[in-house]
Coordinates of C-alpha atoms in Angstrom, one line a residue:
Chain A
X1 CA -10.1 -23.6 17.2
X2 CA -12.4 -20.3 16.8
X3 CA -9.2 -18.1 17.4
X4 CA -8.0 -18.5 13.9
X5 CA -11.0 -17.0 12.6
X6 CA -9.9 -13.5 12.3
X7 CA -7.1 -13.3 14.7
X8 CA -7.1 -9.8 16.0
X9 CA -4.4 -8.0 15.9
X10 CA -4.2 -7.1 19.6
X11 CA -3.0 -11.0 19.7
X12 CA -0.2 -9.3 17.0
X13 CA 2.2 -8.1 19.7
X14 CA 2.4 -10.8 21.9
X15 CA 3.9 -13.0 19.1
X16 CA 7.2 -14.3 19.8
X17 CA 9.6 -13.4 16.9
X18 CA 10.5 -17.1 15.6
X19 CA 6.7 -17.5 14.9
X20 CA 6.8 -14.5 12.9
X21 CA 9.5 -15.2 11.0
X22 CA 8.7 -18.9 10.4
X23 CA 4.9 -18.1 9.3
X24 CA 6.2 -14.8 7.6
X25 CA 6.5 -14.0 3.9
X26 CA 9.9 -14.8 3.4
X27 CA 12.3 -12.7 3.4
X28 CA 13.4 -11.0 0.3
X29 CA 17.6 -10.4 0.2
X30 CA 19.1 -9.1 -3.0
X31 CA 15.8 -8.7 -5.1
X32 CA 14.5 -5.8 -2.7
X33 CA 18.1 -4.9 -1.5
X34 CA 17.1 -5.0 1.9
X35 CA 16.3 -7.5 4.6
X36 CA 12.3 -6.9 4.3
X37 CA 9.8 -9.3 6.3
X38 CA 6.2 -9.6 6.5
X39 CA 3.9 -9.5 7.1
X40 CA 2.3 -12.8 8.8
X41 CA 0.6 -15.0 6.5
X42 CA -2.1 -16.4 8.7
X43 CA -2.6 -12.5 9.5
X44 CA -2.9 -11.7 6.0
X45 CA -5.3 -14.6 5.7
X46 CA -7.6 -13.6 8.4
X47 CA -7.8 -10.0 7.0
X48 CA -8.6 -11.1 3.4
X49 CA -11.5 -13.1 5.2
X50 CA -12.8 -10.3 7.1
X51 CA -12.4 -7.8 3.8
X52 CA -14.8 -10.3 1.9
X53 CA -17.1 -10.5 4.6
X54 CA -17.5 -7.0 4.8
X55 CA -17.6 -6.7 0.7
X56 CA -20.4 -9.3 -0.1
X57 CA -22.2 -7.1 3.0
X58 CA -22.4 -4.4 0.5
X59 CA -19.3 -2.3 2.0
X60 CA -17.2 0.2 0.5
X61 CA -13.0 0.2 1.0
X62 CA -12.0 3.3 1.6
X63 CA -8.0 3.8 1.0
X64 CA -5.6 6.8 2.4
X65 CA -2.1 6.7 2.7
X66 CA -1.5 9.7 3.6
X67 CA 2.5 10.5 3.0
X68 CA 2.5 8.2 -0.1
X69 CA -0.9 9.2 -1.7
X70 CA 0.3 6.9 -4.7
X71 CA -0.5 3.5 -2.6
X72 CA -3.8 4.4 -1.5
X73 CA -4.8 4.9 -5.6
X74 CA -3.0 1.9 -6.0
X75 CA -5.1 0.0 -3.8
X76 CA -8.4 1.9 -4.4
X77 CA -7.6 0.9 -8.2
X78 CA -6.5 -2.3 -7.8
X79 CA -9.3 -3.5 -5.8
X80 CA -12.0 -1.6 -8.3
X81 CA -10.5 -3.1 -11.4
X82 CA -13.2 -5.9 -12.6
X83 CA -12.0 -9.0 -12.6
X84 CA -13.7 -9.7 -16.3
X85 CA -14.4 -6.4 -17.9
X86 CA -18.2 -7.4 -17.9
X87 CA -18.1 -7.4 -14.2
X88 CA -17.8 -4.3 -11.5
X89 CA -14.9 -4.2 -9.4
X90 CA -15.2 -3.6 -5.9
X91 CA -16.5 -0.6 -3.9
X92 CA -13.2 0.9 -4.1
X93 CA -12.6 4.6 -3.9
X94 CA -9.5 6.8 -1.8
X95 CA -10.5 9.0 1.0
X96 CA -10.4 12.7 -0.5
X97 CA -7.6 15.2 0.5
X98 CA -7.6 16.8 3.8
X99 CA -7.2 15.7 7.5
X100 CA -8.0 11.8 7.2
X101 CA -11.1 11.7 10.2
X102 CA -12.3 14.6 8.8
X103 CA -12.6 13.7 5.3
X104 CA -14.2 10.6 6.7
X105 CA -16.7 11.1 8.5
X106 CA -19.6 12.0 6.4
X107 CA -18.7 9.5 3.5
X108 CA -17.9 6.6 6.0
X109 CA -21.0 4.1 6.6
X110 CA -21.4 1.5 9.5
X111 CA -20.3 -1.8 8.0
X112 CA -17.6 0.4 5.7
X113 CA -13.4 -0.7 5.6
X114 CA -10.6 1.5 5.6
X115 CA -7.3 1.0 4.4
X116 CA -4.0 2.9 5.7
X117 CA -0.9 2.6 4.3
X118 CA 1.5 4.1 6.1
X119 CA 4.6 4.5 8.0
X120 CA 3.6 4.1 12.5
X121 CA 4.2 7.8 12.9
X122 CA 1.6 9.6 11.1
X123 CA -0.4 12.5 12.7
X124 CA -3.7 12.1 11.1
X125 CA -3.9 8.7 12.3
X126 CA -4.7 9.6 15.7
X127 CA -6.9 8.3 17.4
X128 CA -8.4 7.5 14.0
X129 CA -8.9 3.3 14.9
X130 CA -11.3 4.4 18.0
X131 CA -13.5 6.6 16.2
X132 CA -13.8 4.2 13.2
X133 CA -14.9 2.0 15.9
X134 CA -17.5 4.1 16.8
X135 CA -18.8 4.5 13.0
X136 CA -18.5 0.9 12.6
X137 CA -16.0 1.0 10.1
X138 CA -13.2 -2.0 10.0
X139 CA -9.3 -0.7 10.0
X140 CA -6.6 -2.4 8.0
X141 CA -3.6 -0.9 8.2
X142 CA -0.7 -2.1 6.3
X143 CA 2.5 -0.5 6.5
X144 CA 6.8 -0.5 7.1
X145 CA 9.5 0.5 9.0
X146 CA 9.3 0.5 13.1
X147 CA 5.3 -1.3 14.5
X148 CA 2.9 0.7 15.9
X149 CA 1.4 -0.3 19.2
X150 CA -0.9 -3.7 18.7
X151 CA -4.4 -3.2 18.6
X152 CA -3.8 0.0 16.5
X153 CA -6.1 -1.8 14.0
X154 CA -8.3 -4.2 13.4
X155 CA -5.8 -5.6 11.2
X156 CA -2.2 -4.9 10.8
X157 CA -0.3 -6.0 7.9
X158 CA 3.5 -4.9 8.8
X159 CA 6.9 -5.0 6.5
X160 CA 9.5 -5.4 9.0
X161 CA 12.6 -3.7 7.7
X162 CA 13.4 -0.3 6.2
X163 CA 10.5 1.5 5.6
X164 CA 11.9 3.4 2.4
X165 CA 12.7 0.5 0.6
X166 CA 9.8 -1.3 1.5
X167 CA 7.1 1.6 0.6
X168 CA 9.6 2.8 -2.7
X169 CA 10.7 -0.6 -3.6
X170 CA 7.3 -2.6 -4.1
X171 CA 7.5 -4.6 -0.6
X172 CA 4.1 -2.8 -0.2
X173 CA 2.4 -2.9 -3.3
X174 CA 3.2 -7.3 -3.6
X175 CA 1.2 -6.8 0.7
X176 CA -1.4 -5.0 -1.5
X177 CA -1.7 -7.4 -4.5
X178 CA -1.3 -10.5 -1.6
X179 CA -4.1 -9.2 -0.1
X180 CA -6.5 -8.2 -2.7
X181 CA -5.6 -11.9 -4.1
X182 CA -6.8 -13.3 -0.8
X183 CA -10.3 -11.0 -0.7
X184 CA -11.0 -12.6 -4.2
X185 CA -10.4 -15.8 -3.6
X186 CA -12.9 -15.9 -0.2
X187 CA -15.6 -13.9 -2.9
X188 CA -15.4 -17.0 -4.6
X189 CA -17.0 -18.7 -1.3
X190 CA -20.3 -16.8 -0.6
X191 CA -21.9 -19.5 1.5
X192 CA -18.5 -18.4 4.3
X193 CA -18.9 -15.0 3.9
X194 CA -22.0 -14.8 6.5
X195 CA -21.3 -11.8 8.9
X196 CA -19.5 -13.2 12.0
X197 CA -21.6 -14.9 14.5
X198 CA -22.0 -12.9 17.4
X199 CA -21.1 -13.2 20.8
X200 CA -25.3 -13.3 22.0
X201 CA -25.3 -16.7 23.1
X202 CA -25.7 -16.5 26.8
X203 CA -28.3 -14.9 28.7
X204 CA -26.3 -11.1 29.3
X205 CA -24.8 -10.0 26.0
X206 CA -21.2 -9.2 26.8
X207 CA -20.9 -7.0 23.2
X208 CA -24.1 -4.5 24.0
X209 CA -25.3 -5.4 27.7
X210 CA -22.2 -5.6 30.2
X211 CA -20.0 -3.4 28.6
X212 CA -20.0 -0.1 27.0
X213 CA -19.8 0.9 23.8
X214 CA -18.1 3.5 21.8
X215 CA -19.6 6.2 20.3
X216 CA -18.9 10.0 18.5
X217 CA -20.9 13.0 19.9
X218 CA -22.1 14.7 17.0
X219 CA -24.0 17.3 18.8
X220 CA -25.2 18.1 22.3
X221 CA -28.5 19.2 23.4
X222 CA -29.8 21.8 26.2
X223 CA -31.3 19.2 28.6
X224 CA -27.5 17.3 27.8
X225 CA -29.2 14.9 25.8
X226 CA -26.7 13.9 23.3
X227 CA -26.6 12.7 19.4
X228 CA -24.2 10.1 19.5
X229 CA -23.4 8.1 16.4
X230 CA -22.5 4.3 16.7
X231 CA -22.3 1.7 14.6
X232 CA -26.0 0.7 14.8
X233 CA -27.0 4.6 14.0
X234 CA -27.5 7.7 15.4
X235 CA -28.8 7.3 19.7
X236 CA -30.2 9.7 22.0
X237 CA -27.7 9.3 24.8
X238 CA -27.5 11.0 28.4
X239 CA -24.7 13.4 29.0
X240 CA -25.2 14.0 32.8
X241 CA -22.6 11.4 34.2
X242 CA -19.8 13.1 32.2
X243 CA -18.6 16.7 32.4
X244 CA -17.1 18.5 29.0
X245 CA -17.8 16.1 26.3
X246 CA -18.5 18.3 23.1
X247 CA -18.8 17.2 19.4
X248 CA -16.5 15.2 18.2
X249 CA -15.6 13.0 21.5
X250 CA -16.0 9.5 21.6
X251 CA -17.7 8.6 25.0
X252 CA -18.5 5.7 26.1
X253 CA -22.2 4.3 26.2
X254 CA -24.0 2.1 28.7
X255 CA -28.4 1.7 28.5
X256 CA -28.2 5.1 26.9
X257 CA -26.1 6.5 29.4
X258 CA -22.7 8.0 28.5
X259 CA -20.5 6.8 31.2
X260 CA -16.6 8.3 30.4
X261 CA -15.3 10.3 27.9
X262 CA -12.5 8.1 25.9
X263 CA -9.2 9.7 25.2
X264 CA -8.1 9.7 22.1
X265 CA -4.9 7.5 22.1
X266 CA -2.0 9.8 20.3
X267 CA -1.6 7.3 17.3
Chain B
X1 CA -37.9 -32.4 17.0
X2 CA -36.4 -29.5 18.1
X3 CA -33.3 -31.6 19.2
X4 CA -32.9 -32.9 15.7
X5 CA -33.1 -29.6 14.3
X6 CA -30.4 -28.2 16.1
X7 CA -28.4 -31.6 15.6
X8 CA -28.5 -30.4 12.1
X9 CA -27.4 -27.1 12.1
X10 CA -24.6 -28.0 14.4
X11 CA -23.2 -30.8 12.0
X12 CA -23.5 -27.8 9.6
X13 CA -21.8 -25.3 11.5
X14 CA -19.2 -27.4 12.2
X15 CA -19.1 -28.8 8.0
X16 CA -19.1 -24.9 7.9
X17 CA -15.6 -24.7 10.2
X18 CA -14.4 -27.0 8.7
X19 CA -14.6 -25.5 5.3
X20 CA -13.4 -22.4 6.5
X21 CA -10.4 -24.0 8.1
X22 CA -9.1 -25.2 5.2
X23 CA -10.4 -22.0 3.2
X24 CA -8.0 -20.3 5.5
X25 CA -5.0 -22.7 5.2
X26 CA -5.3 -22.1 1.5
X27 CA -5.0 -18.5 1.9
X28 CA -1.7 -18.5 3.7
X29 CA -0.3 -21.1 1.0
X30 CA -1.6 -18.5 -1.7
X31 CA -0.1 -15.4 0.5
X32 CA 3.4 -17.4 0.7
X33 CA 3.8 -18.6 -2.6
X34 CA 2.9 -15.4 -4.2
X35 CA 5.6 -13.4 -1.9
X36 CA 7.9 -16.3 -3.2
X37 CA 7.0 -15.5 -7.0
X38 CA 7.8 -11.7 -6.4
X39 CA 11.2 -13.0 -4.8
X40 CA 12.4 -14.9 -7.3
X41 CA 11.1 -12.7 -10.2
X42 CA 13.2 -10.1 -8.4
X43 CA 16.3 -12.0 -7.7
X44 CA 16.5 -12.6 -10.9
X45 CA 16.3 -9.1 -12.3
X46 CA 18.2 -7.6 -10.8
X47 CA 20.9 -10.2 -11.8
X48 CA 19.6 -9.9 -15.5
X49 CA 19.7 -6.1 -15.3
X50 CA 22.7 -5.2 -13.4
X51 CA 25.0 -4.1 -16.2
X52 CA 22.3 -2.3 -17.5
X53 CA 21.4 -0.8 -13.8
X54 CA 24.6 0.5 -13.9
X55 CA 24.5 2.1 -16.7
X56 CA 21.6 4.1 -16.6
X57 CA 22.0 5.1 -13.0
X58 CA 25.4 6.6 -14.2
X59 CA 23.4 8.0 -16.6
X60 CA 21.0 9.7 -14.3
X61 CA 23.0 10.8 -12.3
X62 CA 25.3 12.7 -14.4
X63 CA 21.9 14.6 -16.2
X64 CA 21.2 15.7 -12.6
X65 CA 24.6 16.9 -11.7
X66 CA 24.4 18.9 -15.0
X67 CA 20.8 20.4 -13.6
X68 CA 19.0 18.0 -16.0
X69 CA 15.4 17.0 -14.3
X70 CA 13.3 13.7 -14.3
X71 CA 10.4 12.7 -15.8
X72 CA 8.4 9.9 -15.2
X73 CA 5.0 9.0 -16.1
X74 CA 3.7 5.8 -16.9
X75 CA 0.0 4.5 -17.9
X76 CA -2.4 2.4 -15.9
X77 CA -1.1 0.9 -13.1
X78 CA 2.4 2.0 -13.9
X79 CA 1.5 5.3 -13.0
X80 CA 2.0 4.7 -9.6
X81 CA 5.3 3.8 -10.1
X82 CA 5.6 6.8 -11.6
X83 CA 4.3 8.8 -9.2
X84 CA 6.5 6.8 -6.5
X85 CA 10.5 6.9 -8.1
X86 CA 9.8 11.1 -8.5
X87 CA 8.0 11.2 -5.2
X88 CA 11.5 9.1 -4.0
X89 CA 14.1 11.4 -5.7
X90 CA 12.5 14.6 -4.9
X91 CA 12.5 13.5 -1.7
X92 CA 14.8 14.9 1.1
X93 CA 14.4 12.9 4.3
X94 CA 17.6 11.0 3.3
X95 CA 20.4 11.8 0.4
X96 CA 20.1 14.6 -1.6
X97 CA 16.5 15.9 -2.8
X98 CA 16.8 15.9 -6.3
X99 CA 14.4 17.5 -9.4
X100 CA 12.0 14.8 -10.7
X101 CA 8.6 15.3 -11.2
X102 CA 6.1 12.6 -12.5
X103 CA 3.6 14.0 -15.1
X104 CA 0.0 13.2 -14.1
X105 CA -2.2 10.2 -16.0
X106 CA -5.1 9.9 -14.5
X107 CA -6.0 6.5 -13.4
X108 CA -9.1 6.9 -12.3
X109 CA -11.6 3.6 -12.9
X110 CA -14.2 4.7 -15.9
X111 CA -12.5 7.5 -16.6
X112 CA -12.9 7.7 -20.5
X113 CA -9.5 7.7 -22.7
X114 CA -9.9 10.9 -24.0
X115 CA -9.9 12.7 -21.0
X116 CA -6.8 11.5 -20.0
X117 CA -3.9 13.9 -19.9
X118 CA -1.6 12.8 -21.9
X119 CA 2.3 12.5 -20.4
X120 CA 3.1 13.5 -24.1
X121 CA 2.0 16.7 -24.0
X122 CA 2.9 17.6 -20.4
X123 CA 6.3 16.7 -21.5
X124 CA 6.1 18.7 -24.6
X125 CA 5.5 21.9 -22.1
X126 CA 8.0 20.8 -19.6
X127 CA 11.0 18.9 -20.8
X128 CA 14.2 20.4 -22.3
X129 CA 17.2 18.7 -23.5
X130 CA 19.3 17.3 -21.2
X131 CA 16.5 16.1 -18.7
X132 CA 15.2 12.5 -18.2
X133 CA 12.5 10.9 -19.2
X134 CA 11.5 7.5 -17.2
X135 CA 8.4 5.6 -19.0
X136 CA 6.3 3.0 -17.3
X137 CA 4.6 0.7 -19.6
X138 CA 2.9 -2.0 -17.2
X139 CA -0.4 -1.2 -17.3
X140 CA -2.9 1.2 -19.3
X141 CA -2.1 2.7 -22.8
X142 CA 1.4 1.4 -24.2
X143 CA 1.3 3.5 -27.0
X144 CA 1.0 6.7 -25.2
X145 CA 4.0 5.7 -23.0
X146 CA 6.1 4.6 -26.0
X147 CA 5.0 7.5 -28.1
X148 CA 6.1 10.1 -24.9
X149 CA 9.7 8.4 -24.6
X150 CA 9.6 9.0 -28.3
X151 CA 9.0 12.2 -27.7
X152 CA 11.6 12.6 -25.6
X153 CA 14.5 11.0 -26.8
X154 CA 13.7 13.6 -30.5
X155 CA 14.1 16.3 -27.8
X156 CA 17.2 15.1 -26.6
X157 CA 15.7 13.5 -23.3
X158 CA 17.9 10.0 -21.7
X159 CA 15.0 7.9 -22.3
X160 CA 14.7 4.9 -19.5
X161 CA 11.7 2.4 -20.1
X162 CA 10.5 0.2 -18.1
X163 CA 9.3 -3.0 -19.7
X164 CA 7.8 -6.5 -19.9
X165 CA 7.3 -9.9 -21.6
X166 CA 3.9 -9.3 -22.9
X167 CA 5.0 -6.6 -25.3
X168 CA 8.5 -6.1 -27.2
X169 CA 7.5 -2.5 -29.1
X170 CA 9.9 -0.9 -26.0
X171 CA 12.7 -3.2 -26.5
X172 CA 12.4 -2.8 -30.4
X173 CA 11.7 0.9 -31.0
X174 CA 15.2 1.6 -30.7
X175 CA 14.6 5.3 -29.3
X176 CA 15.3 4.1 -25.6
X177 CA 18.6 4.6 -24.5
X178 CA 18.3 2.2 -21.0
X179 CA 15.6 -0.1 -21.4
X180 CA 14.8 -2.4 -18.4
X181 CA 13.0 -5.5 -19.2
X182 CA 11.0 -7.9 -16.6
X183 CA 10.9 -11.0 -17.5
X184 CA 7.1 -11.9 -16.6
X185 CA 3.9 -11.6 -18.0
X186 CA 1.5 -11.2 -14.4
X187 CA 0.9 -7.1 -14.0
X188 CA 1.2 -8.0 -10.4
X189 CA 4.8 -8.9 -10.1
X190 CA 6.2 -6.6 -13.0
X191 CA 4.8 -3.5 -11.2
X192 CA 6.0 -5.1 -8.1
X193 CA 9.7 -5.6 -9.4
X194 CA 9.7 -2.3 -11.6
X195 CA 9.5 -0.5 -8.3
X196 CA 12.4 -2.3 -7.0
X197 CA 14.2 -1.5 -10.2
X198 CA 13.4 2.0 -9.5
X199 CA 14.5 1.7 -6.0
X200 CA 17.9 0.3 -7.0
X201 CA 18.3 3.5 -9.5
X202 CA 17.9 5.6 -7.1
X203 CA 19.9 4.3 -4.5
X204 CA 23.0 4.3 -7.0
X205 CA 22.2 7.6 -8.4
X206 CA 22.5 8.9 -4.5
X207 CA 25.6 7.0 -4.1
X208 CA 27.2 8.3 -7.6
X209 CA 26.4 12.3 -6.1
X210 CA 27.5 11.2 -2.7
X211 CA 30.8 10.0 -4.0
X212 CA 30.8 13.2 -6.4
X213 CA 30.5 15.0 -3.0
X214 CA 33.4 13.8 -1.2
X215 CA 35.9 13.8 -3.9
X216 CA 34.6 17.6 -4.5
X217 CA 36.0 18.5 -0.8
X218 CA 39.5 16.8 -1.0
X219 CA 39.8 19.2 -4.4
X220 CA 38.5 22.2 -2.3
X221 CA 41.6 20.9 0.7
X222 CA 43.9 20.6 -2.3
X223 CA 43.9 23.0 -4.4
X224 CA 46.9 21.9 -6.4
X225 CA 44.9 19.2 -7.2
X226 CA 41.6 21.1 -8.5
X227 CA 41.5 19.6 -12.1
X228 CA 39.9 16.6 -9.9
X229 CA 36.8 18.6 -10.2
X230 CA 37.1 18.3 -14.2
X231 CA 37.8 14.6 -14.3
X232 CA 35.3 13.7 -11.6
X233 CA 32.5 12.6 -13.4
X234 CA 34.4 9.2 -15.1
X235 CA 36.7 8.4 -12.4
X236 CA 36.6 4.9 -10.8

């Protein structure tokens, strides 16, 4: 049963509803005046796991929430506050002001996480899971109210219900404690925490040979050689297959070749 | 040889699975029972507090009417609770955007003590009689919440703390006028349930001005019956 081991959330949408309500948090009636449920457990599980891999890899969390800046300090605090006061906290620390890819970009390191919390329709999110992609940096987005598409992020830790009462009325700082909770408690099992295997078991790689990967053009050269960061660093990559692509695209790269320029999904 | 060795490491991966299986397993038990705790802890105050819910959300509500503003600020942690109930009255996607305002305490990890700004003095510069003061004392410095709402209530401020188990200086000051106590001593789930508190106050407060709203159009239709306007603020 490998699947359970950091189910993505791409497998989020095609979950029939009884599952989600039987292996959701329950649902809270009077206390939070609402009907307010989620997110998955098993979900929540699998992102605590791959938020503590990433952690004892030496990873920083970067947190934005950008309509409710007050949750993103809460979770950049909560997660940096040591657990004994002899101790550091974690690598915890909010994405400054401004437009969130932006602001990103030059503090974000491959192997980095970054934390939205935040109602589905949010400008700055744009296109923002891709292009962490192609900086290597994990996306956990946790949030209320209507669900974005599935595969919006790595991980997506949704409050089904209203999102006012769920982002005003604590629903999504107990998803923030639940989770930070979870993160600790797989810290306590280094010898788990290896990175995930990868997928280089046969012959043809299907992660870096068969298929191409995604990267940002950070600047183009006369003979259209390319500067392309990825998760693995900065590449030389060749620009002649694809007409237009400027700074700032995310193409897609095959044996140092860009082969499409990737549109940016809307959200 | 080489057969053996990878005998081993598979009987280790799979001792490795297995661990992590039930690693996992023990997650979602933790996730669920902690979502139950914040349930319960809720369900129950809000049936603890509701006369006292009442109260101060009439309470609010009729400073605002009068042009009275909010406060809040808290210390710690509670700061952003702070920073959410004035984000959630100011607010004006639904209701009525109303004046609250949370004074700034820097949370910042490290940060040292005496760099903080202090909601005490903020409040000194801002606050005038007849505004509201909302104090937070979950996390960070207690005394600097308790000696703000102080503050306040000498100006003439309605003083609302929020409180816990872990500390009864709030509850015993007797310079609150609302004081709203959780009944737990985890941070976690009082900042958890203190925003659903909050919440719940401003939910009423919206339905007190909503009410005040429609019974200020049937005076306007009737004008026989304007004195409405004068009785308005205690009627059933």
């Amino acid at each position: 049963m490998p699947d359970h081991e950091a189910a993505p959330a791409d497998a989020f949408g095609a979950r029939e509803p009884e599952r989600v309500s039987k292996d959701g948090l329950p649902a809270s009636d009077e206390g939070l005046s609402q009907d307010l449920r989620g997110p998955d457990a098993a979900d929540l599980a699998a992102a605590g796991l791959a938020m503590a891999r990433r952690f004892a890899a030496a990873a920083t969390l970067w947190c934005a929430a950008p309509s409710w800046p007050w949750h993103a300090e809460h979770a950049a605090g909560e997660f940096a506050e040591p657990v004994e006061p002899s101790k550091p906290g974690l690598p915890a620390v909010t994405v400054p002001d401004g437009p969130l890819a932006e602001s990103l970009r030059p503090l974000a390191r491959s192997g980095d996480m970054l934390l939205v919390i935040s109602r589905r329709d949010e400008p700055s999110l744009a296109g923002l899971r891709q292009r962490a992609k192609a900086w290597g940096v994990l996306t956990v987005w946790i949030g209320a109210g209507p669900r974005p598409e599935p595969g919006s992020a790595d991980y997506v830790l949704w409050v089904d219900g209203d999102e006012t009462t769920a982002s005003y009325g604590g629903r999504l700082a107990l998803v923030t404690h639940v989770l930070l909770g979870l993160t600790r408690t797989c810290l306590g099992h280094p010898h788990l925490l290896a990175p995930e295997a990868a997928a280089c078991t046969e012959e043809v790689c299907i992660t870096c040979s068969d298929e191409g990967r995604l990267g940002e053009v950070v600047t183009l050269g006369a003979d259209r050689c390319a500067q392309v960061r990825t998760p693995d660093g900065l590449e030389a990559v060749d620009t002649t297959l694809i007409e237009g692509a400027g700074p700032g695209d995310l193409v897609l790269i095959h044996a140092g070749l860009a082969v499409a320029v990737v549109e940016v999904s809307p959200r | 040889m080489r057969k053996e060795d990878s005998g081993v490491s598979r009987r280790a991966l799979e001792a490795g699975e297995e661990e992590l299986r039930a690693l996992l397993s023990d997650l979602v038990e933790k996730a669920r029972g902690e979502a139950e705790q914040a349930d319960r802890l809720c369900r129950s105050s809000f049936e603890a507090l509701r006369d006292e819910l009442e109260r101060a959300g009439r309470a609010i509500a009729q400073r605002l009417r009068a042009g009275g503003r909010l406060y809040s600020f808290g210390g710690g942690e509670s700061s952003i609770n702070a920073a959410g109930i004035a984000a959630l009255f100011a607010r004006s996607q639904e209701g009525t955007s109303l004046a609250a305002r949370s004074l700034a305490c820097d949370r910042a990890p490290g940060s040292a003590p005496g760099n903080e700004p202090s909601s005490g003095r903020q409040l000194a510069v801002f606050a005038r009689a007849g505004d509201i003061a909302m104090g937070y004392s979950t996390g960070g410095d207690r005394d600097d919440v308790i000696a703000t709402l102080a503050k306040a209530w000498r100006r003439g401020l309605l003083t609302v703390g929020f409180t816990d188990w872990r500390d009864d200086r709030m509850t015993t000051c007797g310079m609150l006028d609302h004081c709203l106590v959780v009944a737990s001593h985890d941070p976690h789930r009082i900042e958890e349930v203190e925003a659903a508190l909050s919440h719940r106050l401003w939910a009423s407060v919206q339905q007190l001005l909503e009410d005040d709203g429609d019974r200020q159009v049937t005076g306007r239709r009737q004008p026989a019956t304007g004195q409405e306007l004068l009785v308005a603020e205690e009627a059933p």
